mmCIF file of C-alpha atoms and ligand atoms in Angstrom:
data_model
loop_
_atom_site.group_PDB
_atom_site.id
_atom_site.type_symbol
_atom_site.label_atom_id
_atom_site.label_comp_id
_atom_site.label_asym_id
_atom_site.label_seq_id
_atom_site.Cartn_x
_atom_site.Cartn_y
_atom_site.Cartn_z
ATOM 1 C CA MET A 109 48.700 176.772 32.746
ATOM 2 C CA LYS A 110 48.602 178.204 28.773
ATOM 3 C CA ILE A 111 50.942 178.517 26.631
ATOM 4 C CA LEU A 112 51.253 180.176 23.912
ATOM 5 C CA PHE A 113 53.349 178.733 20.927
ATOM 6 C CA TYR A 114 54.778 180.844 18.320
ATOM 7 C CA ASP A 115 56.221 179.858 14.788
ATOM 8 C CA THR A 116 53.912 176.774 14.512
ATOM 9 C CA LYS A 117 54.647 174.207 11.890
ATOM 10 C CA GLN A 118 52.327 171.824 10.793
ATOM 11 C CA TYR A 119 54.909 168.940 12.236
ATOM 12 C CA ASP A 120 55.192 170.885 16.476
ATOM 13 C CA SER A 121 51.505 171.123 16.025
ATOM 14 C CA VAL A 122 51.696 167.249 15.130
ATOM 15 C CA SER A 123 54.471 166.336 17.775
ATOM 16 C CA PHE A 124 52.605 168.529 20.832
ATOM 17 C CA ASN A 125 49.525 167.225 20.417
ATOM 18 C CA GLU A 126 50.270 163.518 20.172
ATOM 19 C CA ALA A 127 52.692 163.994 23.498
ATOM 20 C CA LEU A 128 49.614 166.341 25.216
ATOM 21 C CA SER A 129 47.326 163.800 26.308
ATOM 22 C CA HIS A 130 49.844 162.602 28.228
ATOM 23 C CA TYR A 131 49.803 165.982 30.317
ATOM 24 C CA ASN A 132 46.952 167.398 32.256
ATOM 25 C CA GLY A 133 45.952 171.060 32.690
ATOM 26 C CA ILE A 134 48.325 172.470 29.888
ATOM 27 C CA GLU A 135 46.473 174.117 27.223
ATOM 28 C CA ILE A 136 48.664 175.644 24.223
ATOM 29 C CA LYS A 137 47.073 177.967 20.874
ATOM 30 C CA TYR A 138 49.930 177.857 17.799
ATOM 31 C CA LEU A 139 50.407 181.257 16.373
ATOM 32 C CA GLU A 140 52.224 180.879 13.460
ATOM 33 C CA ALA A 141 54.172 184.081 14.010
ATOM 34 C CA ASP A 142 56.926 183.861 15.297
ATOM 35 C CA LEU A 143 58.389 185.635 18.762
ATOM 36 C CA ASN A 144 59.407 189.470 17.598
ATOM 37 C CA PRO A 145 58.804 192.706 20.013
ATOM 38 C CA ALA A 146 56.168 193.292 18.324
ATOM 39 C CA THR A 147 53.588 189.601 18.574
ATOM 40 C CA ALA A 148 55.561 189.263 21.934
ATOM 41 C CA PRO A 149 52.601 191.224 23.639
ATOM 42 C CA LEU A 150 49.946 188.237 22.278
ATOM 43 C CA ALA A 151 51.330 186.365 25.098
ATOM 44 C CA ALA A 152 49.221 188.396 27.325
ATOM 45 C CA GLY A 153 46.409 186.119 29.593
ATOM 46 C CA TYR A 154 48.858 183.188 28.834
ATOM 47 C CA ASP A 155 51.111 182.456 31.672
ATOM 48 C CA GLY A 156 54.226 180.928 29.918
ATOM 49 C CA VAL A 157 55.374 181.255 25.412
ATOM 50 C CA CYS A 158 57.206 178.677 23.381
ATOM 51 C CA ALA A 159 59.713 180.119 21.263
ATOM 52 C CA PHE A 160 62.021 178.115 18.765
ATOM 53 C CA VAL A 161 65.794 178.311 17.777
ATOM 54 C CA ASN A 162 65.193 181.818 15.945
ATOM 55 C CA SER A 163 62.796 183.595 17.323
ATOM 56 C CA ASP A 164 63.627 187.174 18.477
ATOM 57 C CA VAL A 165 64.324 186.829 21.832
ATOM 58 C CA GLY A 166 65.740 190.392 22.616
ATOM 59 C CA LYS A 167 65.803 192.846 25.031
ATOM 60 C CA GLU A 168 62.723 194.171 23.403
ATOM 61 C CA THR A 169 60.887 191.316 23.240
ATOM 62 C CA VAL A 170 61.585 190.547 26.709
ATOM 63 C CA GLU A 171 60.356 193.041 27.921
ATOM 64 C CA LYS A 172 57.357 192.723 25.997
ATOM 65 C CA LEU A 173 56.537 189.720 26.928
ATOM 66 C CA GLY A 174 57.481 190.809 31.134
ATOM 67 C CA GLU A 175 55.168 194.424 30.614
ATOM 68 C CA VAL A 176 51.654 191.548 29.125
ATOM 69 C CA GLY A 177 52.978 189.085 32.307
ATOM 70 C CA VAL A 178 54.481 186.205 31.281
ATOM 71 C CA LYS A 179 56.779 184.299 32.924
ATOM 72 C CA LEU A 180 57.486 181.394 31.618
ATOM 73 C CA ILE A 181 59.730 181.366 28.480
ATOM 74 C CA LEU A 182 59.407 177.746 26.990
ATOM 75 C CA LEU A 183 62.618 177.137 24.364
ATOM 76 C CA ARG A 184 61.703 173.957 22.549
ATOM 77 C CA CYS A 185 65.359 173.493 21.756
ATOM 78 C CA ALA A 186 69.152 173.664 22.312
ATOM 79 C CA GLY A 187 70.852 176.671 21.974
ATOM 80 C CA PHE A 188 69.850 180.054 23.776
ATOM 81 C CA ASN A 189 72.047 182.162 22.025
ATOM 82 C CA ASN A 190 68.655 183.827 20.952
ATOM 83 C CA VAL A 191 67.261 184.677 24.033
ATOM 84 C CA ASP A 192 68.487 187.375 26.140
ATOM 85 C CA LEU A 193 69.219 186.192 29.639
ATOM 86 C CA GLU A 194 69.773 189.690 31.886
ATOM 87 C CA ALA A 195 65.941 191.280 30.857
ATOM 88 C CA ALA A 196 64.922 187.619 30.764
ATOM 89 C CA ALA A 197 66.157 188.427 35.141
ATOM 90 C CA GLU A 198 65.081 191.585 35.724
ATOM 91 C CA HIS A 199 62.144 190.378 34.678
ATOM 92 C CA LYS A 200 61.827 187.133 36.091
ATOM 93 C CA ILE A 201 61.277 185.017 33.554
ATOM 94 C CA ARG A 202 61.650 181.457 34.385
ATOM 95 C CA VAL A 203 63.456 180.457 30.650
ATOM 96 C CA LEU A 204 64.202 176.447 30.236
ATOM 97 C CA ARG A 205 65.356 174.061 27.542
ATOM 98 C CA VAL A 206 65.541 170.477 26.323
ATOM 99 C CA PRO A 207 69.521 170.906 26.214
ATOM 100 C CA GLY A 208 69.436 166.971 24.124
ATOM 101 C CA TYR A 209 66.867 165.923 22.802
ATOM 102 C CA SER A 210 68.752 163.134 20.304
ATOM 103 C CA PRO A 211 72.078 164.000 19.678
ATOM 104 C CA GLU A 212 72.373 160.954 17.682
ATOM 105 C CA ALA A 213 69.383 163.581 14.964
ATOM 106 C CA VAL A 214 72.152 165.683 14.278
ATOM 107 C CA ALA A 215 75.049 163.807 14.336
ATOM 108 C CA GLU A 216 73.780 161.614 11.976
ATOM 109 C CA HIS A 217 72.754 165.009 10.210
ATOM 110 C CA ALA A 218 75.965 166.061 10.004
ATOM 111 C CA MET A 219 77.633 163.254 8.937
ATOM 112 C CA ALA A 220 75.362 162.751 5.894
ATOM 113 C CA LEU A 221 76.280 166.071 4.953
ATOM 114 C CA ALA A 222 80.024 164.978 4.891
ATOM 115 C CA LEU A 223 79.598 162.323 2.933
ATOM 116 C CA GLY A 224 77.076 163.675 0.686
ATOM 117 C CA VAL A 225 79.666 166.989 -0.212
ATOM 118 C CA ASN A 226 82.626 163.768 -0.165
ATOM 119 C CA ARG A 227 80.554 162.309 -3.069
ATOM 120 C CA ARG A 228 78.981 164.957 -4.592
ATOM 121 C CA LEU A 229 75.952 163.075 -4.118
ATOM 122 C CA HIS A 230 73.967 167.557 -4.532
ATOM 123 C CA LYS A 231 75.476 166.780 -8.138
ATOM 124 C CA ALA A 232 75.229 163.123 -8.857
ATOM 125 C CA TYR A 233 71.552 163.304 -8.078
ATOM 126 C CA VAL A 234 70.334 165.746 -10.478
ATOM 127 C CA LYS A 235 73.239 163.966 -13.092
ATOM 128 C CA VAL A 236 71.587 161.428 -12.950
ATOM 129 C CA ARG A 237 67.302 162.995 -13.235
ATOM 130 C CA GLU A 238 69.314 164.460 -16.649
ATOM 131 C CA ASN A 239 70.412 161.129 -17.663
ATOM 132 C CA ASP A 240 73.994 162.044 -17.771
ATOM 133 C CA PHE A 241 74.976 159.228 -16.029
ATOM 134 C CA SER A 242 78.873 160.349 -16.913
ATOM 135 C CA LEU A 243 81.267 160.877 -13.555
ATOM 136 C CA SER A 244 83.635 163.480 -14.317
ATOM 137 C CA GLY A 245 83.046 165.859 -11.365
ATOM 138 C CA LEU A 246 81.966 163.232 -8.242
ATOM 139 C CA MET A 247 85.439 161.549 -8.107
ATOM 140 C CA GLY A 248 85.453 161.361 -4.103
ATOM 141 C CA PHE A 249 87.674 160.032 -1.136
ATOM 142 C CA ASN A 250 87.640 157.738 1.519
ATOM 143 C CA PHE A 251 86.663 158.202 5.465
ATOM 144 C CA HIS A 252 87.953 155.012 6.594
ATOM 145 C CA GLN A 253 91.245 155.944 7.975
ATOM 146 C CA LYS A 254 91.039 159.329 8.090
ATOM 147 C CA THR A 255 91.004 162.499 10.255
ATOM 148 C CA ALA A 256 88.578 163.062 11.347
ATOM 149 C CA GLY A 257 88.360 166.202 13.476
ATOM 150 C CA ILE A 258 85.160 166.838 16.918
ATOM 151 C CA VAL A 259 85.247 170.317 17.762
ATOM 152 C CA GLY A 260 83.154 170.092 20.719
ATOM 153 C CA THR A 261 82.430 167.000 23.090
ATOM 154 C CA GLY A 262 79.386 167.349 24.577
ATOM 155 C CA LYS A 263 76.111 165.283 23.976
ATOM 156 C CA ILE A 264 76.275 165.776 19.623
ATOM 157 C CA GLY A 265 80.015 165.642 19.028
ATOM 158 C CA ALA A 266 80.305 162.865 21.074
ATOM 159 C CA ALA A 267 77.460 160.968 18.821
ATOM 160 C CA MET A 268 79.347 162.328 16.120
ATOM 161 C CA ALA A 269 83.020 160.831 17.111
ATOM 162 C CA ARG A 270 81.347 157.300 18.003
ATOM 163 C CA ILE A 271 79.444 157.884 14.233
ATOM 164 C CA CYS A 272 83.043 158.112 12.752
ATOM 165 C CA HIS A 273 85.038 155.906 15.060
ATOM 166 C CA GLY A 274 82.385 153.984 13.673
ATOM 167 C CA PHE A 275 84.099 154.941 9.403
ATOM 168 C CA GLY A 276 87.436 153.120 10.756
ATOM 169 C CA MET A 277 87.895 157.070 11.040
ATOM 170 C CA LYS A 278 91.250 158.732 13.510
ATOM 171 C CA VAL A 279 89.282 160.979 16.145
ATOM 172 C CA ILE A 280 90.908 163.408 17.462
ATOM 173 C CA ALA A 281 88.749 166.027 19.713
ATOM 174 C CA TYR A 282 89.411 169.854 21.193
ATOM 175 C CA ASP A 283 87.322 171.047 23.727
ATOM 176 C CA VAL A 284 87.432 172.751 27.332
ATOM 177 C CA TYR A 285 86.270 170.015 28.173
ATOM 178 C CA GLU A 286 87.482 166.422 28.077
ATOM 179 C CA ASN A 287 84.810 163.712 27.850
ATOM 180 C CA PRO A 288 85.373 160.968 29.744
ATOM 181 C CA ASP A 289 82.836 158.213 28.020
ATOM 182 C CA LEU A 290 85.414 159.109 24.739
ATOM 183 C CA LYS A 291 88.441 158.744 26.608
ATOM 184 C CA ASP A 292 88.953 155.101 24.633
ATOM 185 C CA LEU A 293 88.082 156.428 20.666
ATOM 186 C CA VAL A 294 88.839 159.853 21.508
ATOM 187 C CA THR A 295 92.208 162.007 21.163
ATOM 188 C CA TYR A 296 92.539 165.418 23.014
ATOM 189 C CA VAL A 297 95.093 167.498 21.229
ATOM 190 C CA SER A 298 94.416 171.859 21.019
ATOM 191 C CA LEU A 299 92.457 173.520 18.325
ATOM 192 C CA ASP A 300 95.996 174.492 16.260
ATOM 193 C CA GLN A 301 96.978 170.470 16.569
ATOM 194 C CA LEU A 302 93.190 169.794 14.959
ATOM 195 C CA LEU A 303 93.080 172.248 11.663
ATOM 196 C CA ALA A 304 95.566 170.764 11.109
ATOM 197 C CA GLU A 305 95.729 167.518 11.054
ATOM 198 C CA SER A 306 91.717 167.048 10.459
ATOM 199 C CA ASP A 307 90.610 165.163 7.010
ATOM 200 C CA LEU A 308 87.052 166.210 8.177
ATOM 201 C CA ILE A 309 86.839 169.111 10.930
ATOM 202 C CA SER A 310 83.134 168.744 12.170
ATOM 203 C CA LEU A 311 82.266 171.784 14.391
ATOM 204 C CA HIS A 312 79.346 171.379 17.999
ATOM 205 C CA CYS A 313 80.677 173.610 20.722
ATOM 206 C CA PRO A 314 77.720 176.190 21.499
ATOM 207 C CA LEU A 315 77.607 179.588 20.268
ATOM 208 C CA ILE A 316 79.465 181.504 22.246
ATOM 209 C CA ASP A 317 81.955 184.230 23.431
ATOM 210 C CA SER A 318 84.971 182.446 22.543
ATOM 211 C CA THR A 319 83.520 180.223 19.559
ATOM 212 C CA TYR A 320 81.892 183.259 17.980
ATOM 213 C CA HIS A 321 83.671 183.112 13.909
ATOM 214 C CA MET A 322 85.972 180.735 15.450
ATOM 215 C CA ILE A 323 86.542 179.599 11.811
ATOM 216 C CA ASN A 324 87.410 182.824 10.491
ATOM 217 C CA LYS A 325 90.615 183.302 7.550
ATOM 218 C CA GLU A 326 93.549 182.593 11.029
ATOM 219 C CA ALA A 327 91.839 179.199 11.314
ATOM 220 C CA ILE A 328 91.167 177.822 7.955
ATOM 221 C CA ALA A 329 94.886 178.706 7.152
ATOM 222 C CA LYS A 330 95.852 176.489 9.193
ATOM 223 C CA MET A 331 93.778 173.216 7.683
ATOM 224 C CA LYS A 332 94.827 170.203 5.510
ATOM 225 C CA ASP A 333 94.830 171.362 2.034
ATOM 226 C CA GLY A 334 91.085 169.724 0.308
ATOM 227 C CA VAL A 335 89.692 169.259 4.067
ATOM 228 C CA ILE A 336 85.772 168.622 4.353
ATOM 229 C CA LEU A 337 83.634 171.383 7.248
ATOM 230 C CA VAL A 338 80.751 170.688 8.155
ATOM 231 C CA ASN A 339 79.261 172.886 10.369
ATOM 232 C CA THR A 340 75.444 171.937 12.489
ATOM 233 C CA SER A 341 75.768 173.970 15.820
ATOM 234 C CA ARG A 342 75.657 178.045 15.056
ATOM 235 C CA GLY A 343 76.176 179.807 11.500
ATOM 236 C CA ALA A 344 78.494 182.163 13.365
ATOM 237 C CA LEU A 345 80.814 179.723 14.342
ATOM 238 C CA VAL A 346 82.224 180.570 11.004
ATOM 239 C CA LYS A 347 82.599 183.854 9.094
ATOM 240 C CA THR A 348 81.303 183.097 5.702
ATOM 241 C CA GLU A 349 83.246 186.339 4.191
ATOM 242 C CA ASP A 350 86.275 183.956 4.560
ATOM 243 C CA LEU A 351 85.162 180.583 4.609
ATOM 244 C CA ILE A 352 83.778 181.766 0.832
ATOM 245 C CA GLU A 353 87.680 183.541 0.532
ATOM 246 C CA GLY A 354 88.358 179.597 1.303
ATOM 247 C CA ILE A 355 86.948 178.049 -1.075
ATOM 248 C CA ARG A 356 88.183 180.227 -3.659
ATOM 249 C CA ALA A 357 91.058 179.541 -3.058
ATOM 250 C CA ARG A 358 90.349 175.312 -2.921
ATOM 251 C CA LYS A 359 90.976 175.262 0.742
ATOM 252 C CA PHE A 360 87.920 172.862 0.584
ATOM 253 C CA PHE A 361 87.128 169.691 -0.390
ATOM 254 C CA GLY A 362 83.905 170.515 1.202
ATOM 255 C CA VAL A 363 81.841 172.339 3.079
ATOM 256 C CA GLY A 364 78.299 170.847 4.667
ATOM 257 C CA LEU A 365 76.463 173.524 6.524
ATOM 258 C CA ASP A 366 72.837 172.685 8.076
ATOM 259 C CA VAL A 367 73.484 176.643 9.671
ATOM 260 C CA TYR A 368 75.379 179.590 8.415
ATOM 261 C CA GLU A 369 75.072 183.372 9.458
ATOM 262 C CA GLU A 370 72.129 185.296 7.915
ATOM 263 C CA GLU A 371 69.860 182.178 7.912
ATOM 264 C CA ALA A 372 67.150 183.677 10.308
ATOM 265 C CA THR A 373 64.746 184.613 7.627
ATOM 266 C CA ASN A 374 65.267 182.196 5.704
ATOM 267 C CA VAL A 375 64.756 178.171 8.387
ATOM 268 C CA PHE A 376 61.653 176.663 8.213
ATOM 269 C CA GLU A 377 60.167 179.126 5.241
ATOM 270 C CA ASN A 378 59.323 178.505 2.195
ATOM 271 C CA ARG A 379 60.737 181.427 0.061
ATOM 272 C CA SER A 380 61.082 179.833 -3.509
ATOM 273 C CA ASN A 381 59.731 183.387 -5.003
ATOM 274 C CA GLU A 382 61.351 185.814 -4.053
ATOM 275 C CA ILE A 383 64.215 187.783 -4.346
ATOM 276 C CA LEU A 384 66.252 186.934 -1.307
ATOM 277 C CA GLU A 385 67.359 190.170 -0.002
ATOM 278 C CA HIS A 386 71.665 188.903 1.320
ATOM 279 C CA SER A 387 74.273 187.735 -1.294
ATOM 280 C CA VAL A 388 76.117 185.054 0.812
ATOM 281 C CA THR A 389 73.296 182.045 0.704
ATOM 282 C CA ALA A 390 73.231 182.773 -3.013
ATOM 283 C CA ARG A 391 77.687 182.572 -2.913
ATOM 284 C CA LEU A 392 78.059 179.657 -1.112
ATOM 285 C CA LEU A 393 75.251 177.745 -3.113
ATOM 286 C CA SER A 394 77.112 178.470 -6.800
ATOM 287 C CA PHE A 395 79.805 176.762 -5.582
ATOM 288 C CA PRO A 396 79.734 172.836 -6.088
ATOM 289 C CA ASN A 397 81.239 171.034 -3.501
ATOM 290 C CA VAL A 398 79.045 173.354 -0.881
ATOM 291 C CA MET A 399 75.863 171.189 0.561
ATOM 292 C CA ILE A 400 73.312 173.446 2.516
ATOM 293 C CA THR A 401 70.642 172.141 4.496
ATOM 294 C CA SER A 402 68.346 174.646 6.542
ATOM 295 C CA HIS A 403 68.626 173.617 10.216
ATOM 296 C CA GLN A 404 67.566 170.311 9.534
ATOM 297 C CA GLY A 405 70.073 168.397 12.225
ATOM 298 C CA PHE A 406 67.364 168.122 15.058
ATOM 299 C CA PHE A 407 64.184 167.016 12.003
ATOM 300 C CA THR A 408 63.074 163.471 13.053
ATOM 301 C CA ALA A 409 60.400 161.876 14.184
ATOM 302 C CA GLU A 410 62.072 160.764 17.839
ATOM 303 C CA ALA A 411 63.645 164.205 18.847
ATOM 304 C CA LEU A 412 60.484 166.255 17.933
ATOM 305 C CA ALA A 413 59.213 163.175 20.449
ATOM 306 C CA ALA A 414 61.722 164.324 23.125
ATOM 307 C CA ILE A 415 61.908 167.831 22.736
ATOM 308 C CA ALA A 416 57.594 168.532 23.240
ATOM 309 C CA ARG A 417 57.933 165.884 26.174
ATOM 310 C CA THR A 418 60.476 167.515 27.088
ATOM 311 C CA THR A 419 58.843 171.284 27.081
ATOM 312 C CA LEU A 420 55.300 170.031 28.819
ATOM 313 C CA ASP A 421 57.815 168.591 31.564
ATOM 314 C CA ASN A 422 59.602 171.647 32.034
ATOM 315 C CA ALA A 423 56.370 174.085 31.967
ATOM 316 C CA ILE A 424 54.643 171.383 35.314
ATOM 317 C CA LEU A 425 58.582 171.652 36.428
ATOM 318 C CA PHE A 426 57.755 175.669 36.254
ATOM 319 C CA GLU A 427 53.883 175.316 37.309
ATOM 320 C CA LYS A 428 55.961 173.700 40.403
ATOM 321 C CA GLY A 429 57.696 175.683 41.215
ATOM 322 C CA GLU A 430 60.502 173.893 41.198
ATOM 323 C CA ARG A 431 64.707 173.760 39.873
ATOM 324 C CA SER A 432 65.634 172.058 37.305
ATOM 325 C CA PRO A 433 69.045 171.437 35.511
ATOM 326 C CA ASN A 434 67.245 172.513 32.073
ATOM 327 C CA GLU A 435 66.964 176.500 33.132
ATOM 328 C CA VAL A 436 69.099 178.987 31.367
ATOM 329 C CA LYS A 437 70.091 182.062 33.636
ATOM 330 C CA ARG A 438 72.435 184.402 32.512
HETATM 331 P P1 LIG B 671 76.551 169.930 25.061
HETATM 332 O O1 LIG B 671 76.388 171.769 25.750
HETATM 333 O O2 LIG B 671 76.663 169.308 25.242
HETATM 334 O O3 LIG B 671 78.104 170.733 24.242
HETATM 335 C C1 LIG B 671 79.141 171.344 24.081
HETATM 336 C C2 LIG B 671 80.441 170.871 23.786
HETATM 337 O O4 LIG B 671 80.744 171.980 22.841
HETATM 338 C C3 LIG B 671 80.869 170.743 25.812
HETATM 339 O O5 LIG B 671 81.364 170.093 25.654
HETATM 340 C C4 LIG B 671 81.890 171.786 25.619
HETATM 341 O O6 LIG B 671 82.900 171.694 26.547
HETATM 342 C C5 LIG B 671 82.127 172.298 24.311
HETATM 343 N N1 LIG B 671 82.807 173.283 23.687
HETATM 344 C C6 LIG B 671 81.808 174.645 24.681
HETATM 345 N N2 LIG B 671 82.993 175.608 24.329
HETATM 346 C C7 LIG B 671 84.162 175.518 23.605
HETATM 347 C C8 LIG B 671 85.393 176.551 23.243
HETATM 348 N N3 LIG B 671 85.429 177.425 22.519
HETATM 349 N N4 LIG B 671 85.132 174.985 21.765
HETATM 350 C C9 LIG B 671 85.588 173.415 21.633
HETATM 351 N N5 LIG B 671 84.713 172.823 22.657
HETATM 352 C C10 LIG B 671 83.274 174.016 23.204
HETATM 353 O O7 LIG B 671 75.200 170.803 23.381
HETATM 354 P P2 LIG B 671 75.438 169.361 22.366
HETATM 355 O O8 LIG B 671 74.171 169.317 22.633
HETATM 356 O O9 LIG B 671 76.048 168.809 21.622
HETATM 357 O O10 LIG B 671 74.781 170.335 20.761
HETATM 358 C C11 LIG B 671 76.002 170.911 20.563
HETATM 359 C C12 LIG B 671 75.907 172.466 19.821
HETATM 360 O O11 LIG B 671 74.571 171.936 18.149
HETATM 361 C C13 LIG B 671 74.426 173.671 20.754
HETATM 362 O O12 LIG B 671 74.887 174.441 20.972
HETATM 363 C C14 LIG B 671 73.670 174.239 19.379
HETATM 364 O O13 LIG B 671 73.940 175.240 18.282
HETATM 365 C C15 LIG B 671 74.190 172.968 17.827
HETATM 366 N N6 LIG B 671 73.032 172.250 17.945
HETATM 367 C C16 LIG B 671 71.752 171.419 16.497
HETATM 368 C C17 LIG B 671 70.656 171.273 16.510
HETATM 369 C C18 LIG B 671 70.384 171.398 14.644
HETATM 370 O O14 LIG B 671 69.393 171.358 14.127
HETATM 371 N N7 LIG B 671 71.314 171.101 13.589
HETATM 372 C C19 LIG B 671 69.951 170.993 17.512
HETATM 373 C C20 LIG B 671 70.637 171.155 18.308
HETATM 374 C C21 LIG B 671 71.898 171.751 18.361
#
């Protein structure tokens, strides 16, 4: 079977070529261009396309893929909020994803952001490079014996809960379903109670209608003063304008973001010579207590290898016409 692989970075082709040596009959053509309505017709003659987290797999793209006979969208990521599943169903295109590849990769990055912003590592690194060995502005607080609030306790949230527990934190959580694996280390509470009691809030739920802008002005008002907020899930869980207002009102000790609204045009691109069209990133970065990374939570060697293997397993399942729990449907 032939797969057209969009938005290829060097590390993608390395991990997929490595995995391909264990699979027969799959041919991949790597494209640098990302998937969108303009590039979808390039998939003519291919059985499937492979897309990533910020590819535009909306209605128009899916229709164009359907027109050129594509029957499979392989998402090499967990999230699928960028895919129009209705349109995919209409065009009889199956959509398969990689639901979990290394939850620890993302959870460890969430803790890295929490620690980094707490101890102002982004500031300290620059200061020492400039021979400024003073400690002013660098004081943090111990996580030990503080309260971590985990919003969403699926695979990544559970891994984060275990990490926080390992730091000697009291771990409380909010989810629409309770994870039985966590019963010995997590106390489930309402979202309001979590917001009110947590010293560190880490978001690990998917972006769906009910979670869109769940961290807004009202939610921020319910938080403890001096809280640290970390988002490694999806940017639109947080209403950025309200977050900026909250930061200005000195609500947060720190904010660590691996994802943010309007990240789509930035993610994985070197735009250092450009004048950026949006002001959100610049405004967020103007605050000394905000640390931003560019959607790198997943980016470990273990996770990339697992993503490649599961994506190719998904392709084989599709070829055999088998059902899979990795399939996403409307
Ligand atoms: P998962 O499906 O295992 O867990 C998600 C949890 O969120 C589930 O327990 C679910 O019940 C819960 N949830 C659903 N609606 C909720 C609501 N309204 N309030 C609270 N909880 C709710 O997903 P997983 O693998 O843990 O991933 C979580 C998210 O992390 C993904 O949706 C994705 O957006 C993000 N992610 C980010 C990456 C990065 O590189 N920064 C990489 C991979 C995933």
